[in-house]
Amino acid sequence: MKTYTHIFFDLDHTLWDFEKNSEETIYHLFEEFKLSRYDFTCSDFFKKYSYVNKRLWQLYNAGKVNQEQLRRTRFTKTLRDLGVPQSEIPFELEEEYLRICPTKSAVFPFTYETLTYLKSKYELHIITNGFKDSQAQKITSSNLHPYFGEVITSECTGFAKPDKRIFQHALERANCTAKNCLMVGDNLEADILGAQNAGIDQVFFNPEKKKHPLKATYEISCLSELQRIL
């Protein structure tokens, strides 16, 4: 077992429960903008949005779209795919989503207990491909800010995971080396491969226990398992 001194966490889908918080927001928007007048349900709206948003984030992580393009496109494409005419798509949808969703506070089970345990032994930080303002709001709304030192965002560094330069920047900010830190995340490409490319050990957070070919340093299905590893 290596002696770790610093632990980096991804935020969305690892600590902050993006799916639950996003679903609550989408259901609110469905009612607020009276989307029931169209031929799809709120569940249809959420499923389509989740699909479109995930694909756009994959493109963002690969450097193929930027922040503005992602935000401008996701609701327009979602509603167009659901049959809403372009002229009837409310342009305020994205603004309202960005206002409401980051204020949600749901986190994964055992998040606070695990962070409390780790905080007494390690320096904790966040590396996220999310955008600065929304990620700061999420951290505040879910009361995660007391646990973390550095919060590294792709927007501020100019590099997105899995680019090893965002990890190198994080190491410099945290004043540590790759050999004495650990990356915890849910995304095999962005978090796990990205950390591997930077020479950092990894913990793959896999709550759905999906099968995959990649070998991470450690793999867990519940955050509380970090207490066993560390």
JSON list of C-alpha atoms in Angstrom, two decimals:
[
{"chain": "A", "resi": 1, "resn": "MET", "atom": "CA", "xyz": [0.00, 0.00, 0.00]},
{"chain": "A", "resi": 2, "resn": "LYS", "atom": "CA", "xyz": [1.39, 3.37, -0.99]},
{"chain": "A", "resi": 3, "resn": "THR", "atom": "CA", "xyz": [1.44, 6.24, 1.45]},
{"chain": "A", "resi": 4, "resn": "TYR", "atom": "CA", "xyz": [-1.01, 8.81, 0.10]},
{"chain": "A", "resi": 5, "resn": "THR", "atom": "CA", "xyz": [-1.19, 12.35, 1.38]},
{"chain": "A", "resi": 6, "resn": "HIS", "atom": "CA", "xyz": [-3.66, 13.96, -1.04]},
{"chain": "A", "resi": 7, "resn": "ILE", "atom": "CA", "xyz": [-6.91, 12.67, -2.51]},
{"chain": "A", "resi": 8, "resn": "PHE", "atom": "CA", "xyz": [-8.60, 14.26, -5.52]},
{"chain": "A", "resi": 9, "resn": "PHE", "atom": "CA", "xyz": [-12.31, 13.72, -6.15]},
{"chain": "A", "resi": 10, "resn": "ASP", "atom": "CA", "xyz": [-14.48, 14.21, -9.17]},
{"chain": "A", "resi": 11, "resn": "LEU", "atom": "CA", "xyz": [-17.69, 16.07, -8.23]},
{"chain": "A", "resi": 12, "resn": "ASP", "atom": "CA", "xyz": [-20.64, 15.18, -10.49]},
{"chain": "A", "resi": 13, "resn": "HIS", "atom": "CA", "xyz": [-21.69, 11.51, -10.38]},
{"chain": "A", "resi": 14, "resn": "THR", "atom": "CA", "xyz": [-19.09, 10.82, -7.67]},
{"chain": "A", "resi": 15, "resn": "LEU", "atom": "CA", "xyz": [-20.06, 12.99, -4.70]},
{"chain": "A", "resi": 16, "resn": "TRP", "atom": "CA", "xyz": [-22.86, 15.26, -5.94]},
{"chain": "A", "resi": 17, "resn": "ASP", "atom": "CA", "xyz": [-25.73, 13.11, -7.24]},
{"chain": "A", "resi": 18, "resn": "PHE", "atom": "CA", "xyz": [-26.10, 14.66, -10.67]},
{"chain": "A", "resi": 19, "resn": "GLU", "atom": "CA", "xyz": [-28.86, 12.35, -11.90]},
{"chain": "A", "resi": 20, "resn": "LYS", "atom": "CA", "xyz": [-31.12, 12.90, -8.90]},
{"chain": "A", "resi": 21, "resn": "ASN", "atom": "CA", "xyz": [-30.56, 16.65, -8.78]},
{"chain": "A", "resi": 22, "resn": "SER", "atom": "CA", "xyz": [-30.96, 17.02, -12.53]},
{"chain": "A", "resi": 23, "resn": "GLU", "atom": "CA", "xyz": [-34.15, 14.93, -12.55]},
{"chain": "A", "resi": 24, "resn": "GLU", "atom": "CA", "xyz": [-35.74, 17.13, -9.88]},
{"chain": "A", "resi": 25, "resn": "THR", "atom": "CA", "xyz": [-34.84, 20.21, -11.93]},
{"chain": "A", "resi": 26, "resn": "ILE", "atom": "CA", "xyz": [-36.14, 18.77, -15.20]},
{"chain": "A", "resi": 27, "resn": "TYR", "atom": "CA", "xyz": [-39.47, 17.88, -13.58]},
{"chain": "A", "resi": 28, "resn": "HIS", "atom": "CA", "xyz": [-39.74, 21.44, -12.29]},
{"chain": "A", "resi": 29, "resn": "LEU", "atom": "CA", "xyz": [-39.03, 22.87, -15.74]},
{"chain": "A", "resi": 30, "resn": "PHE", "atom": "CA", "xyz": [-41.58, 20.54, -17.33]},
{"chain": "A", "resi": 31, "resn": "GLU", "atom": "CA", "xyz": [-44.27, 22.07, -15.11]},
{"chain": "A", "resi": 32, "resn": "GLU", "atom": "CA", "xyz": [-43.00, 25.65, -15.23]},
{"chain": "A", "resi": 33, "resn": "PHE", "atom": "CA", "xyz": [-42.90, 25.79, -19.02]},
{"chain": "A", "resi": 34, "resn": "LYS", "atom": "CA", "xyz": [-46.11, 23.74, -19.41]},
{"chain": "A", "resi": 35, "resn": "LEU", "atom": "CA", "xyz": [-44.45, 21.16, -21.63]},
{"chain": "A", "resi": 36, "resn": "SER", "atom": "CA", "xyz": [-47.30, 18.73, -20.95]},
{"chain": "A", "resi": 37, "resn": "ARG", "atom": "CA", "xyz": [-49.11, 20.36, -23.88]},
{"chain": "A", "resi": 38, "resn": "TYR", "atom": "CA", "xyz": [-46.83, 18.41, -26.18]},
{"chain": "A", "resi": 39, "resn": "ASP", "atom": "CA", "xyz": [-46.97, 14.71, -26.96]},
{"chain": "A", "resi": 40, "resn": "PHE", "atom": "CA", "xyz": [-44.40, 13.48, -24.41]},
{"chain": "A", "resi": 41, "resn": "THR", "atom": "CA", "xyz": [-44.27, 12.88, -20.68]},
{"chain": "A", "resi": 42, "resn": "CYS", "atom": "CA", "xyz": [-42.00, 14.37, -18.06]},
{"chain": "A", "resi": 43, "resn": "SER", "atom": "CA", "xyz": [-40.20, 11.04, -17.92]},
{"chain": "A", "resi": 44, "resn": "ASP", "atom": "CA", "xyz": [-39.65, 11.21, -21.70]},
{"chain": "A", "resi": 45, "resn": "PHE", "atom": "CA", "xyz": [-38.27, 14.72, -21.29]},
{"chain": "A", "resi": 46, "resn": "PHE", "atom": "CA", "xyz": [-35.80, 13.67, -18.60]},
{"chain": "A", "resi": 47, "resn": "LYS", "atom": "CA", "xyz": [-34.62, 10.55, -20.45]},
{"chain": "A", "resi": 48, "resn": "LYS", "atom": "CA", "xyz": [-34.07, 12.46, -23.70]},
{"chain": "A", "resi": 49, "resn": "TYR", "atom": "CA", "xyz": [-32.33, 15.34, -21.93]},
{"chain": "A", "resi": 50, "resn": "SER", "atom": "CA", "xyz": [-30.05, 12.92, -20.05]},
{"chain": "A", "resi": 51, "resn": "TYR", "atom": "CA", "xyz": [-29.08, 11.21, -23.30]},
{"chain": "A", "resi": 52, "resn": "VAL", "atom": "CA", "xyz": [-28.39, 14.46, -25.16]},
{"chain": "A", "resi": 53, "resn": "ASN", "atom": "CA", "xyz": [-26.54, 16.06, -22.26]},
{"chain": "A", "resi": 54, "resn": "LYS", "atom": "CA", "xyz": [-24.31, 13.02, -21.74]},
{"chain": "A", "resi": 55, "resn": "ARG", "atom": "CA", "xyz": [-23.32, 12.96, -25.42]},
{"chain": "A", "resi": 56, "resn": "LEU", "atom": "CA", "xyz": [-22.56, 16.68, -25.41]},
{"chain": "A", "resi": 57, "resn": "TRP", "atom": "CA", "xyz": [-20.39, 16.30, -22.30]},
{"chain": "A", "resi": 58, "resn": "GLN", "atom": "CA", "xyz": [-18.48, 13.54, -24.05]},
{"chain": "A", "resi": 59, "resn": "LEU", "atom": "CA", "xyz": [-17.83, 15.97, -26.90]},
{"chain": "A", "resi": 60, "resn": "TYR", "atom": "CA", "xyz": [-16.83, 18.68, -24.43]},
{"chain": "A", "resi": 61, "resn": "ASN", "atom": "CA", "xyz": [-14.38, 16.34, -22.68]},
{"chain": "A", "resi": 62, "resn": "ALA", "atom": "CA", "xyz": [-12.91, 15.51, -26.08]},
{"chain": "A", "resi": 63, "resn": "GLY", "atom": "CA", "xyz": [-12.52, 19.21, -26.90]},
{"chain": "A", "resi": 64, "resn": "LYS", "atom": "CA", "xyz": [-15.04, 19.08, -29.76]},
{"chain": "A", "resi": 65, "resn": "VAL", "atom": "CA", "xyz": [-17.53, 21.58, -28.32]},
{"chain": "A", "resi": 66, "resn": "ASN", "atom": "CA", "xyz": [-17.07, 24.44, -25.88]},
{"chain": "A", "resi": 67, "resn": "GLN", "atom": "CA", "xyz": [-19.11, 25.58, -22.90]},
{"chain": "A", "resi": 68, "resn": "GLU", "atom": "CA", "xyz": [-21.30, 27.95, -24.90]},
{"chain": "A", "resi": 69, "resn": "GLN", "atom": "CA", "xyz": [-22.07, 25.34, -27.56]},
{"chain": "A", "resi": 70, "resn": "LEU", "atom": "CA", "xyz": [-22.95, 22.72, -24.94]},
{"chain": "A", "resi": 71, "resn": "ARG", "atom": "CA", "xyz": [-25.34, 25.00, -23.11]},
{"chain": "A", "resi": 72, "resn": "ARG", "atom": "CA", "xyz": [-26.87, 26.45, -26.25]},
{"chain": "A", "resi": 73, "resn": "THR", "atom": "CA", "xyz": [-27.51, 23.04, -27.78]},
{"chain": "A", "resi": 74, "resn": "ARG", "atom": "CA", "xyz": [-28.73, 20.61, -25.13]},
{"chain": "A", "resi": 75, "resn": "PHE", "atom": "CA", "xyz": [-32.31, 21.80, -24.56]},
{"chain": "A", "resi": 76, "resn": "THR", "atom": "CA", "xyz": [-32.84, 22.78, -28.18]},
{"chain": "A", "resi": 77, "resn": "LYS", "atom": "CA", "xyz": [-31.80, 19.33, -29.38]},
{"chain": "A", "resi": 78, "resn": "THR", "atom": "CA", "xyz": [-33.76, 17.60, -26.62]},
{"chain": "A", "resi": 79, "resn": "LEU", "atom": "CA", "xyz": [-37.01, 19.32, -27.51]},
{"chain": "A", "resi": 80, "resn": "ARG", "atom": "CA", "xyz": [-36.48, 19.10, -31.26]},
{"chain": "A", "resi": 81, "resn": "ASP", "atom": "CA", "xyz": [-35.94, 15.35, -30.88]},
{"chain": "A", "resi": 82, "resn": "LEU", "atom": "CA", "xyz": [-39.21, 15.20, -28.94]},
{"chain": "A", "resi": 83, "resn": "GLY", "atom": "CA", "xyz": [-41.06, 16.94, -31.76]},
{"chain": "A", "resi": 84, "resn": "VAL", "atom": "CA", "xyz": [-41.27, 20.53, -30.52]},
{"chain": "A", "resi": 85, "resn": "PRO", "atom": "CA", "xyz": [-41.00, 23.10, -33.35]},
{"chain": "A", "resi": 86, "resn": "GLN", "atom": "CA", "xyz": [-37.89, 25.26, -33.17]},
{"chain": "A", "resi": 87, "resn": "SER", "atom": "CA", "xyz": [-39.99, 28.43, -32.93]},
{"chain": "A", "resi": 88, "resn": "GLU", "atom": "CA", "xyz": [-41.77, 27.14, -29.80]},
{"chain": "A", "resi": 89, "resn": "ILE", "atom": "CA", "xyz": [-38.70, 26.16, -27.77]},
{"chain": "A", "resi": 90, "resn": "PRO", "atom": "CA", "xyz": [-38.40, 28.48, -24.72]},
{"chain": "A", "resi": 91, "resn": "PHE", "atom": "CA", "xyz": [-34.96, 30.05, -24.76]},
{"chain": "A", "resi": 92, "resn": "GLU", "atom": "CA", "xyz": [-35.22, 30.56, -20.98]},
{"chain": "A", "resi": 93, "resn": "LEU", "atom": "CA", "xyz": [-35.01, 26.81, -20.33]},
{"chain": "A", "resi": 94, "resn": "GLU", "atom": "CA", "xyz": [-31.23, 26.72, -20.15]},
{"chain": "A", "resi": 95, "resn": "GLU", "atom": "CA", "xyz": [-31.07, 29.79, -17.93]},
{"chain": "A", "resi": 96, "resn": "GLU", "atom": "CA", "xyz": [-33.60, 28.33, -15.51]},
{"chain": "A", "resi": 97, "resn": "TYR", "atom": "CA", "xyz": [-31.84, 24.97, -15.44]},
{"chain": "A", "resi": 98, "resn": "LEU", "atom": "CA", "xyz": [-28.53, 26.64, -14.62]},
{"chain": "A", "resi": 99, "resn": "ARG", "atom": "CA", "xyz": [-30.20, 28.69, -11.88]},
{"chain": "A", "resi": 100, "resn": "ILE", "atom": "CA", "xyz": [-32.03, 25.82, -10.21]},
{"chain": "A", "resi": 101, "resn": "CYS", "atom": "CA", "xyz": [-29.98, 22.64, -10.62]},
{"chain": "A", "resi": 102, "resn": "PRO", "atom": "CA", "xyz": [-26.80, 23.75, -8.80]},
{"chain": "A", "resi": 103, "resn": "THR", "atom": "CA", "xyz": [-28.90, 24.68, -5.76]},
{"chain": "A", "resi": 104, "resn": "LYS", "atom": "CA", "xyz": [-29.92, 21.03, -5.28]},
{"chain": "A", "resi": 105, "resn": "SER", "atom": "CA", "xyz": [-28.16, 19.23, -2.47]},
{"chain": "A", "resi": 106, "resn": "ALA", "atom": "CA", "xyz": [-28.44, 15.46, -3.02]},
{"chain": "A", "resi": 107, "resn": "VAL", "atom": "CA", "xyz": [-25.17, 13.55, -2.64]},
{"chain": "A", "resi": 108, "resn": "PHE", "atom": "CA", "xyz": [-24.36, 9.85, -2.84]},
{"chain": "A", "resi": 109, "resn": "PRO", "atom": "CA", "xyz": [-24.83, 7.66, 0.24]},
{"chain": "A", "resi": 110, "resn": "PHE", "atom": "CA", "xyz": [-22.04, 7.88, 2.85]},
{"chain": "A", "resi": 111, "resn": "THR", "atom": "CA", "xyz": [-20.55, 11.00, 1.25]},
{"chain": "A", "resi": 112, "resn": "TYR", "atom": "CA", "xyz": [-20.32, 13.03, 4.46]},
{"chain": "A", "resi": 113, "resn": "GLU", "atom": "CA", "xyz": [-19.28, 10.11, 6.65]},
{"chain": "A", "resi": 114, "resn": "THR", "atom": "CA", "xyz": [-16.52, 9.14, 4.23]},
{"chain": "A", "resi": 115, "resn": "LEU", "atom": "CA", "xyz": [-15.24, 12.69, 3.75]},
{"chain": "A", "resi": 116, "resn": "THR", "atom": "CA", "xyz": [-15.20, 13.26, 7.50]},
{"chain": "A", "resi": 117, "resn": "TYR", "atom": "CA", "xyz": [-13.10, 10.13, 7.94]},
{"chain": "A", "resi": 118, "resn": "LEU", "atom": "CA", "xyz": [-10.71, 11.03, 5.12]},
{"chain": "A", "resi": 119, "resn": "LYS", "atom": "CA", "xyz": [-10.41, 14.69, 6.11]},
{"chain": "A", "resi": 120, "resn": "SER", "atom": "CA", "xyz": [-8.72, 13.66, 9.37]},
{"chain": "A", "resi": 121, "resn": "LYS", "atom": "CA", "xyz": [-6.00, 11.79, 7.47]},
{"chain": "A", "resi": 122, "resn": "TYR", "atom": "CA", "xyz": [-5.54, 13.40, 4.04]},
{"chain": "A", "resi": 123, "resn": "GLU", "atom": "CA", "xyz": [-5.69, 16.67, 2.13]},
{"chain": "A", "resi": 124, "resn": "LEU", "atom": "CA", "xyz": [-8.81, 16.56, -0.04]},
{"chain": "A", "resi": 125, "resn": "HIS", "atom": "CA", "xyz": [-9.35, 18.38, -3.35]},
{"chain": "A", "resi": 126, "resn": "ILE", "atom": "CA", "xyz": [-11.69, 18.38, -6.36]},
{"chain": "A", "resi": 127, "resn": "ILE", "atom": "CA", "xyz": [-10.88, 18.12, -10.07]},
{"chain": "A", "resi": 128, "resn": "THR", "atom": "CA", "xyz": [-13.95, 18.69, -12.22]},
{"chain": "A", "resi": 129, "resn": "ASN", "atom": "CA", "xyz": [-14.79, 19.28, -15.86]},
{"chain": "A", "resi": 130, "resn": "GLY", "atom": "CA", "xyz": [-17.80, 21.28, -14.72]},
{"chain": "A", "resi": 131, "resn": "PHE", "atom": "CA", "xyz": [-17.94, 25.04, -14.98]},
{"chain": "A", "resi": 132, "resn": "LYS", "atom": "CA", "xyz": [-16.61, 27.29, -12.20]},
{"chain": "A", "resi": 133, "resn": "ASP", "atom": "CA", "xyz": [-19.77, 29.08, -11.06]},
{"chain": "A", "resi": 134, "resn": "SER", "atom": "CA", "xyz": [-22.12, 26.08, -11.19]},
{"chain": "A", "resi": 135, "resn": "GLN", "atom": "CA", "xyz": [-19.62, 23.80, -9.44]},
{"chain": "A", "resi": 136, "resn": "ALA", "atom": "CA", "xyz": [-19.03, 26.35, -6.69]},
{"chain": "A", "resi": 137, "resn": "GLN", "atom": "CA", "xyz": [-22.80, 26.58, -6.16]},
{"chain": "A", "resi": 138, "resn": "LYS", "atom": "CA", "xyz": [-23.15, 22.79, -6.00]},
{"chain": "A", "resi": 139, "resn": "ILE", "atom": "CA", "xyz": [-20.38, 22.51, -3.43]},
{"chain": "A", "resi": 140, "resn": "THR", "atom": "CA", "xyz": [-22.00, 25.22, -1.29]},
{"chain": "A", "resi": 141, "resn": "SER", "atom": "CA", "xyz": [-25.56, 23.92, -1.65]},
{"chain": "A", "resi": 142, "resn": "SER", "atom": "CA", "xyz": [-24.57, 20.39, -0.63]},
{"chain": "A", "resi": 143, "resn": "ASN", "atom": "CA", "xyz": [-22.33, 21.63, 2.21]},
{"chain": "A", "resi": 144, "resn": "LEU", "atom": "CA", "xyz": [-19.23, 20.00, 0.76]},
{"chain": "A", "resi": 145, "resn": "HIS", "atom": "CA", "xyz": [-17.00, 23.08, 0.96]},
{"chain": "A", "resi": 146, "resn": "PRO", "atom": "CA", "xyz": [-15.60, 22.40, 4.48]},
{"chain": "A", "resi": 147, "resn": "TYR", "atom": "CA", "xyz": [-13.94, 19.21, 3.28]},
{"chain": "A", "resi": 148, "resn": "PHE", "atom": "CA", "xyz": [-11.91, 20.50, 0.35]},
{"chain": "A", "resi": 149, "resn": "GLY", "atom": "CA", "xyz": [-8.86, 22.63, -0.25]},
{"chain": "A", "resi": 150, "resn": "GLU", "atom": "CA", "xyz": [-8.28, 23.17, -3.97]},
{"chain": "A", "resi": 151, "resn": "VAL", "atom": "CA", "xyz": [-11.15, 23.04, -6.46]},
{"chain": "A", "resi": 152, "resn": "ILE", "atom": "CA", "xyz": [-9.73, 22.66, -9.97]},
{"chain": "A", "resi": 153, "resn": "THR", "atom": "CA", "xyz": [-12.12, 23.24, -12.90]},
{"chain": "A", "resi": 154, "resn": "SER", "atom": "CA", "xyz": [-11.54, 22.72, -16.60]},
{"chain": "A", "resi": 155, "resn": "GLU", "atom": "CA", "xyz": [-12.96, 26.18, -17.27]},
{"chain": "A", "resi": 156, "resn": "CYS", "atom": "CA", "xyz": [-10.26, 27.86, -15.19]},
{"chain": "A", "resi": 157, "resn": "THR", "atom": "CA", "xyz": [-7.32, 25.73, -16.30]},
{"chain": "A", "resi": 158, "resn": "GLY", "atom": "CA", "xyz": [-8.18, 25.54, -19.99]},
{"chain": "A", "resi": 159, "resn": "PHE", "atom": "CA", "xyz": [-7.75, 21.75, -19.95]},
{"chain": "A", "resi": 160, "resn": "ALA", "atom": "CA", "xyz": [-10.41, 19.10, -19.41]},
{"chain": "A", "resi": 161, "resn": "LYS", "atom": "CA", "xyz": [-10.01, 15.57, -18.07]},
{"chain": "A", "resi": 162, "resn": "PRO", "atom": "CA", "xyz": [-8.61, 13.25, -19.42]},
{"chain": "A", "resi": 163, "resn": "ASP", "atom": "CA", "xyz": [-5.94, 15.75, -20.55]},
{"chain": "A", "resi": 164, "resn": "LYS", "atom": "CA", "xyz": [-3.07, 15.11, -18.16]},
{"chain": "A", "resi": 165, "resn": "ARG", "atom": "CA", "xyz": [-2.35, 18.83, -17.97]},
{"chain": "A", "resi": 166, "resn": "ILE", "atom": "CA", "xyz": [-5.36, 19.44, -15.71]},
{"chain": "A", "resi": 167, "resn": "PHE", "atom": "CA", "xyz": [-4.00, 16.80, -13.33]},
{"chain": "A", "resi": 168, "resn": "GLN", "atom": "CA", "xyz": [-0.53, 18.32, -13.47]},
{"chain": "A", "resi": 169, "resn": "HIS", "atom": "CA", "xyz": [-2.02, 21.72, -12.70]},
{"chain": "A", "resi": 170, "resn": "ALA", "atom": "CA", "xyz": [-3.89, 20.19, -9.75]},
{"chain": "A", "resi": 171, "resn": "LEU", "atom": "CA", "xyz": [-0.67, 18.68, -8.39]},
{"chain": "A", "resi": 172, "resn": "GLU", "atom": "CA", "xyz": [1.02, 22.07, -8.55]},
{"chain": "A", "resi": 173, "resn": "ARG", "atom": "CA", "xyz": [-1.90, 23.80, -6.84]},
{"chain": "A", "resi": 174, "resn": "ALA", "atom": "CA", "xyz": [-2.04, 21.18, -4.07]},
{"chain": "A", "resi": 175, "resn": "ASN", "atom": "CA", "xyz": [1.76, 21.13, -3.75]},
{"chain": "A", "resi": 176, "resn": "CYS", "atom": "CA", "xyz": [2.01, 17.35, -4.06]},
{"chain": "A", "resi": 177, "resn": "THR", "atom": "CA", "xyz": [3.41, 14.75, -6.44]},
{"chain": "A", "resi": 178, "resn": "ALA", "atom": "CA", "xyz": [1.69, 12.09, -8.51]},
{"chain": "A", "resi": 179, "resn": "LYS", "atom": "CA", "xyz": [3.11, 9.26, -6.42]},
{"chain": "A", "resi": 180, "resn": "ASN", "atom": "CA", "xyz": [1.51, 10.42, -3.17]},
{"chain": "A", "resi": 181, "resn": "CYS", "atom": "CA", "xyz": [-1.99, 11.24, -4.39]},
{"chain": "A", "resi": 182, "resn": "LEU", "atom": "CA", "xyz": [-5.09, 9.37, -5.50]},
{"chain": "A", "resi": 183, "resn": "MET", "atom": "CA", "xyz": [-7.93, 10.23, -7.92]},
{"chain": "A", "resi": 184, "resn": "VAL", "atom": "CA", "xyz": [-11.49, 9.11, -7.15]},
{"chain": "A", "resi": 185, "resn": "GLY", "atom": "CA", "xyz": [-14.04, 9.30, -9.97]},
{"chain": "A", "resi": 186, "resn": "ASP", "atom": "CA", "xyz": [-16.86, 7.60, -11.85]},
{"chain": "A", "resi": 187, "resn": "ASN", "atom": "CA", "xyz": [-15.75, 8.22, -15.42]},
{"chain": "A", "resi": 188, "resn": "LEU", "atom": "CA", "xyz": [-13.42, 5.57, -16.86]},
{"chain": "A", "resi": 189, "resn": "GLU", "atom": "CA", "xyz": [-12.01, 7.84, -19.53]},
{"chain": "A", "resi": 190, "resn": "ALA", "atom": "CA", "xyz": [-11.93, 11.25, -17.89]},
{"chain": "A", "resi": 191, "resn": "ASP", "atom": "CA", "xyz": [-11.06, 10.24, -14.33]},
{"chain": "A", "resi": 192, "resn": "ILE", "atom": "CA", "xyz": [-9.35, 6.86, -14.52]},
{"chain": "A", "resi": 193, "resn": "LEU", "atom": "CA", "xyz": [-7.46, 6.98, -17.83]},
{"chain": "A", "resi": 194, "resn": "GLY", "atom": "CA", "xyz": [-6.75, 10.66, -17.28]},
{"chain": "A", "resi": 195, "resn": "ALA", "atom": "CA", "xyz": [-5.18, 9.95, -13.89]},
{"chain": "A", "resi": 196, "resn": "GLN", "atom": "CA", "xyz": [-3.25, 6.98, -15.27]},
{"chain": "A", "resi": 197, "resn": "ASN", "atom": "CA", "xyz": [-1.78, 9.19, -18.00]},
{"chain": "A", "resi": 198, "resn": "ALA", "atom": "CA", "xyz": [-0.63, 11.59, -15.30]},
{"chain": "A", "resi": 199, "resn": "GLY", "atom": "CA", "xyz": [0.94, 8.80, -13.23]},
{"chain": "A", "resi": 200, "resn": "ILE", "atom": "CA", "xyz": [-1.69, 9.03, -10.48]},
{"chain": "A", "resi": 201, "resn": "ASP", "atom": "CA", "xyz": [-3.28, 6.01, -8.78]},
{"chain": "A", "resi": 202, "resn": "GLN", "atom": "CA", "xyz": [-7.04, 5.80, -9.18]},
{"chain": "A", "resi": 203, "resn": "VAL", "atom": "CA", "xyz": [-10.23, 4.64, -7.50]},
{"chain": "A", "resi": 204, "resn": "PHE", "atom": "CA", "xyz": [-13.03, 3.84, -9.95]},
{"chain": "A", "resi": 205, "resn": "PHE", "atom": "CA", "xyz": [-16.39, 4.61, -8.33]},
{"chain": "A", "resi": 206, "resn": "ASN", "atom": "CA", "xyz": [-18.76, 2.12, -9.96]},
{"chain": "A", "resi": 207, "resn": "PRO", "atom": "CA", "xyz": [-22.05, 2.10, -8.01]},
{"chain": "A", "resi": 208, "resn": "GLU", "atom": "CA", "xyz": [-23.90, 0.23, -10.77]},
{"chain": "A", "resi": 209, "resn": "LYS", "atom": "CA", "xyz": [-21.14, -2.40, -10.90]},
{"chain": "A", "resi": 210, "resn": "LYS", "atom": "CA", "xyz": [-20.89, -2.14, -14.68]},
{"chain": "A", "resi": 211, "resn": "LYS", "atom": "CA", "xyz": [-18.48, -4.53, -16.37]},
{"chain": "A", "resi": 212, "resn": "HIS", "atom": "CA", "xyz": [-15.56, -2.88, -18.14]},
{"chain": "A", "resi": 213, "resn": "PRO", "atom": "CA", "xyz": [-12.13, -3.81, -19.51]},
{"chain": "A", "resi": 214, "resn": "LEU", "atom": "CA", "xyz": [-10.09, -1.17, -17.72]},
{"chain": "A", "resi": 215, "resn": "LYS", "atom": "CA", "xyz": [-7.99, -2.01, -14.67]},
{"chain": "A", "resi": 216, "resn": "ALA", "atom": "CA", "xyz": [-8.00, 0.77, -12.09]},
{"chain": "A", "resi": 217, "resn": "THR", "atom": "CA", "xyz": [-5.77, 0.73, -9.02]},
{"chain": "A", "resi": 218, "resn": "TYR", "atom": "CA", "xyz": [-8.89, 0.24, -6.89]},
{"chain": "A", "resi": 219, "resn": "GLU", "atom": "CA", "xyz": [-12.60, -0.12, -7.62]},
{"chain": "A", "resi": 220, "resn": "ILE", "atom": "CA", "xyz": [-15.52, 0.53, -5.28]},
{"chain": "A", "resi": 221, "resn": "SER", "atom": "CA", "xyz": [-19.31, 0.45, -5.58]},
{"chain": "A", "resi": 222, "resn": "CYS", "atom": "CA", "xyz": [-20.00, 2.52, -2.44]},
{"chain": "A", "resi": 223, "resn": "LEU", "atom": "CA", "xyz": [-18.10, 5.52, -1.10]},
{"chain": "A", "resi": 224, "resn": "SER", "atom": "CA", "xyz": [-17.87, 3.94, 2.34]},
{"chain": "A", "resi": 225, "resn": "GLU", "atom": "CA", "xyz": [-15.48, 1.37, 0.83]},
{"chain": "A", "resi": 226, "resn": "LEU", "atom": "CA", "xyz": [-12.84, 4.09, 0.70]},
{"chain": "A", "resi": 227, "resn": "GLN", "atom": "CA", "xyz": [-12.48, 3.68, 4.46]},
{"chain": "A", "resi": 228, "resn": "ARG", "atom": "CA", "xyz": [-11.45, 0.08, 3.89]},
{"chain": "A", "resi": 229, "resn": "ILE", "atom": "CA", "xyz": [-8.90, 1.05, 1.22]},
{"chain": "A", "resi": 230, "resn": "LEU", "atom": "CA", "xyz": [-7.52, 4.07, 3.05]}
]
